[in-house]
Short mmCIF file of C-alpha atoms in Angstrom, two decimals:
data_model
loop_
_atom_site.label_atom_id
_atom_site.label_comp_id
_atom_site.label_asym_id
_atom_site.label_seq_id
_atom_site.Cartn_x
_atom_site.Cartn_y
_atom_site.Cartn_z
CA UNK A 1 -44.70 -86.09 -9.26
CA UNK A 2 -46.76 -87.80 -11.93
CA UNK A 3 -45.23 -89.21 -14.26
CA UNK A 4 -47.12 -90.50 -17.68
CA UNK A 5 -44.11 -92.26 -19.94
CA UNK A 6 -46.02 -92.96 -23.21
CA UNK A 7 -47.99 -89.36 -22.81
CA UNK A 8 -51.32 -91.05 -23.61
CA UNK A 9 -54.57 -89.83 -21.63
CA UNK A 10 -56.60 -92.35 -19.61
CA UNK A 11 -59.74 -90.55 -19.58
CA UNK A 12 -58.99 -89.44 -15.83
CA UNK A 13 -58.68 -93.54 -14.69
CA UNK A 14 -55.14 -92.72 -14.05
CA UNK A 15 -55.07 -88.87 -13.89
CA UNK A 16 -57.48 -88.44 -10.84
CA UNK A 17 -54.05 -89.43 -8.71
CA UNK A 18 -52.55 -86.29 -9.67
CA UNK A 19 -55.73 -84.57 -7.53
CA UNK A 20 -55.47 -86.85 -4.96
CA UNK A 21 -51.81 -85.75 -4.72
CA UNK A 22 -52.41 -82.51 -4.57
CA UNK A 23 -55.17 -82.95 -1.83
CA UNK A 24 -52.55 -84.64 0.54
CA UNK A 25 -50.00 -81.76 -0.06
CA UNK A 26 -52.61 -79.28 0.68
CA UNK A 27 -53.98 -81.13 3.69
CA UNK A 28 -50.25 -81.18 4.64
CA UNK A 29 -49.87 -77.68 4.75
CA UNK A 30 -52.60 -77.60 7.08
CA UNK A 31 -55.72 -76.48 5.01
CA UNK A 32 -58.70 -78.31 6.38
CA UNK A 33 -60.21 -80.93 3.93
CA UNK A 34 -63.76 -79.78 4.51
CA UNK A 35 -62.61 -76.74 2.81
CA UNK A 36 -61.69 -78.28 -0.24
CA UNK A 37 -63.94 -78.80 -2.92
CA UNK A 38 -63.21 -79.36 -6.78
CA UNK A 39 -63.86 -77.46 -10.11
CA UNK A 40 -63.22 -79.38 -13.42
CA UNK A 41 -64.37 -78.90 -16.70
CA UNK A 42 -64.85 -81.58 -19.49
CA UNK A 43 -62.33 -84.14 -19.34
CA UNK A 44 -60.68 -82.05 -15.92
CA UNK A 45 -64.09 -82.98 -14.92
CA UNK A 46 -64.07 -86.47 -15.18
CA UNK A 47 -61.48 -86.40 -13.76
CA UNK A 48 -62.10 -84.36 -10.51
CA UNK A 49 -65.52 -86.46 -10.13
CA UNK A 50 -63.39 -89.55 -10.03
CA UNK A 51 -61.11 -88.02 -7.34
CA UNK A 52 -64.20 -86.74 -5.73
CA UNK A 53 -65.64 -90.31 -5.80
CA UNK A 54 -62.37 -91.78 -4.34
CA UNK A 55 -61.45 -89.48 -1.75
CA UNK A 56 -64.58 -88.86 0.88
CA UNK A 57 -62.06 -85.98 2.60
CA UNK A 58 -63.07 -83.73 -0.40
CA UNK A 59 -66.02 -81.33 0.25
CA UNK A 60 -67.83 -80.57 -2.69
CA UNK A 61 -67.48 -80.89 -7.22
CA UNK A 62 -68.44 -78.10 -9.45
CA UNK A 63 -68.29 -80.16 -12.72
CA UNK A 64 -68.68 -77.93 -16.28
CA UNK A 65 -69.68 -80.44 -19.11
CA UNK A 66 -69.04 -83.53 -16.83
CA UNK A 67 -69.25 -86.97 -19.37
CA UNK A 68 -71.43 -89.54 -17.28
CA UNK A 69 -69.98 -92.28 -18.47
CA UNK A 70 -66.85 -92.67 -20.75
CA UNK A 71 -67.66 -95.10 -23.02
CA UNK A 72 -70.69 -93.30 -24.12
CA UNK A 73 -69.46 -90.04 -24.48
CA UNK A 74 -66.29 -91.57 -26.65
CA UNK A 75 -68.53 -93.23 -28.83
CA UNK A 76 -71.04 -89.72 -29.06
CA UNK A 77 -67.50 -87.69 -30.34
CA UNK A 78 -66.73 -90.05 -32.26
CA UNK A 79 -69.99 -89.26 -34.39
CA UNK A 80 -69.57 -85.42 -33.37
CA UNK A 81 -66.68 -85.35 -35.73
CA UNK A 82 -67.83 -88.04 -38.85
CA UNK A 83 -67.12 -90.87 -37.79
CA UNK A 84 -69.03 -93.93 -37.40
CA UNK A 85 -69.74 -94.98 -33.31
CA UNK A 86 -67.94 -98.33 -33.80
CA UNK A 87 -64.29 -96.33 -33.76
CA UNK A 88 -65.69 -94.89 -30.27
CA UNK A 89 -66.15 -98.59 -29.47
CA UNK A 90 -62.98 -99.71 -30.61
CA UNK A 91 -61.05 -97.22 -28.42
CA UNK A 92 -61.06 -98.70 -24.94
CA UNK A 93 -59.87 -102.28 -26.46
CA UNK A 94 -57.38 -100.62 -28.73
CA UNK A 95 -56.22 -98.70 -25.73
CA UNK A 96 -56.09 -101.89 -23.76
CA UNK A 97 -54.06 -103.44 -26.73
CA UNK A 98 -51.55 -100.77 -26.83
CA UNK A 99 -50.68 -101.60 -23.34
CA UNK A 100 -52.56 -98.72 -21.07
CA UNK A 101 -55.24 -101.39 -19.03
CA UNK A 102 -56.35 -98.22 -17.13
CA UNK A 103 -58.47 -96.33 -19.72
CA UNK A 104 -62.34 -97.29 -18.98
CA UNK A 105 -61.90 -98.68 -16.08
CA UNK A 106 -63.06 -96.05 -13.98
CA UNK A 107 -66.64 -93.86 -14.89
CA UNK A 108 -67.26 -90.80 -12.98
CA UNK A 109 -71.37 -92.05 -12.75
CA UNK A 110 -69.84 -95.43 -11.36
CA UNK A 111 -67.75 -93.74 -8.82
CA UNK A 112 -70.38 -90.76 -7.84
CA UNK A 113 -73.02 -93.18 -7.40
CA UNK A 114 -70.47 -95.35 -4.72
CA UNK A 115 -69.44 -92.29 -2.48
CA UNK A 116 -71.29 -89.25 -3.13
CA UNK A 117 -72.98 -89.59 0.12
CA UNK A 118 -74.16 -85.95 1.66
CA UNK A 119 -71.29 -83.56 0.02
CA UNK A 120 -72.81 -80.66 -2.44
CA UNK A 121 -72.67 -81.29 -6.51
CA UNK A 122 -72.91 -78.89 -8.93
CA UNK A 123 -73.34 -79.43 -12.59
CA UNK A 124 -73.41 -77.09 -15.19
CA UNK A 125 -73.77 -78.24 -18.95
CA UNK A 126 -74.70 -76.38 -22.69
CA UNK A 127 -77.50 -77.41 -24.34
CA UNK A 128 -75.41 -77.32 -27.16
CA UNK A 129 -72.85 -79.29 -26.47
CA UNK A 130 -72.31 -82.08 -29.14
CA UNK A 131 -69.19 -83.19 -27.08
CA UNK A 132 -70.42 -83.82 -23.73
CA UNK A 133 -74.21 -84.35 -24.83
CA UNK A 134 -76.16 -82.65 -22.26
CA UNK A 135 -77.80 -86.15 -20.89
CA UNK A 136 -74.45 -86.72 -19.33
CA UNK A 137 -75.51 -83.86 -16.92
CA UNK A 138 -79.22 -85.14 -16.30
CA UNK A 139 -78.33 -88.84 -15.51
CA UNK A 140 -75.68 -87.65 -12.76
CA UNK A 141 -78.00 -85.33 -11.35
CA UNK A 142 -79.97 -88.40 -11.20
CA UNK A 143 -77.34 -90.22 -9.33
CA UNK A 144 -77.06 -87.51 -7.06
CA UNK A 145 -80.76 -87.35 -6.32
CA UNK A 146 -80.53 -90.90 -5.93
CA UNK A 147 -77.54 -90.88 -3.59
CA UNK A 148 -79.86 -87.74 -1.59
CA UNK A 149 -77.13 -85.57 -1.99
CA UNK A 150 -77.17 -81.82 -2.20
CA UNK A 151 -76.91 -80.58 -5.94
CA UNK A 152 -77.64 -78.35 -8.71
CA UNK A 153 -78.16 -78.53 -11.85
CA UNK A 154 -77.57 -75.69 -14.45
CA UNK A 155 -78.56 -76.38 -18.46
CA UNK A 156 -77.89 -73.64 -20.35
CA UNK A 157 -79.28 -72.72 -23.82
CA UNK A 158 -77.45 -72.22 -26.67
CA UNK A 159 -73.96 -73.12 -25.00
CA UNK A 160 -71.50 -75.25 -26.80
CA UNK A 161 -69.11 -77.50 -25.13
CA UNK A 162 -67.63 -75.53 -21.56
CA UNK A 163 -69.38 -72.46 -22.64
CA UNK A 164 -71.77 -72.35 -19.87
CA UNK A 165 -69.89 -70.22 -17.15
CA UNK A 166 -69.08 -67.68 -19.97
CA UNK A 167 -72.91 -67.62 -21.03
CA UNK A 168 -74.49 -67.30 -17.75
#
């Protein structure tokens, strides 16, 4: 039932509804929340860890070239592909000027280290990511060790962006 009007992405500060939604309607069919867990994978994600931040009923993340923090990792593509950081940095207020106040307001390390509590994280990331640099992965394992949750981290040589499952 989502509905997105002007089609633009949010960088999962509006999208991580659509999980939630689909948590209640499974919940409502009777599964058992601490049965759920969550898979996403780049911007998916984000996305799920911001769900997973928001909704304490969820069991567990499995997060594939997860971005820490948005901001950052729009600035680090922005250089991936030529061009200078400052048009990463312009994005969120350009965003904000084209009338979507959403994007960057929500940060999957922000909400992870609020709520991730005692429920299981696992990270997987390429080392050769130049999309999703692979510190993303280390500082929210740190968050996690931080929080004294349960989690694993997997860095994987020679893996480009969400490569890693198909490498390992």
């Amino acid at each position: 039932d989502s509905a997105v009007p002007d089609g633009r992405w949010a960088g999962g500060a509006k999208e991580y509804a659509d999980v939630l939604g689909a948590l209640d309607w499974l919940v409502a069919q009777g599964h058992d929340p601490a049965r759920i867990g969550l898979y996403g994978s780049s911007m998916g994600a984000a996305t799920a860890a911001i769900a997973f931040g928001e909704e304490p009923r969820i069991a567990a993340l499995f997060a594939d070239s997860l971005p820490a923090d948005m901001a950052v990792m729009i600035r680090e593509y922005a250089e991936s592909v030529g061009y200078p950081a400052w048009v990463g940095d312009a994005a969120v207020p350009a965003a904000h000027l084209l009338g979507d106040p959403s994007v960057g307001t929500k940060s999957p390390d922000d909400e992870l280290a609020a709520t991730l509590g005692h429920r299981p994280l696992s990270l997987v990331q390429g080392l050769a990511d130049v999309i999703v640099r692979p510190h993303h992965a280390i500082e929210i394992a740190a968050v996690a060790a931080a929080a004294g949750a349960p989690f694993e981290l997997r860095l994987v040589p020679r893996a480009a962006h969400t490569e890693s499952l198909f490498l390992e």
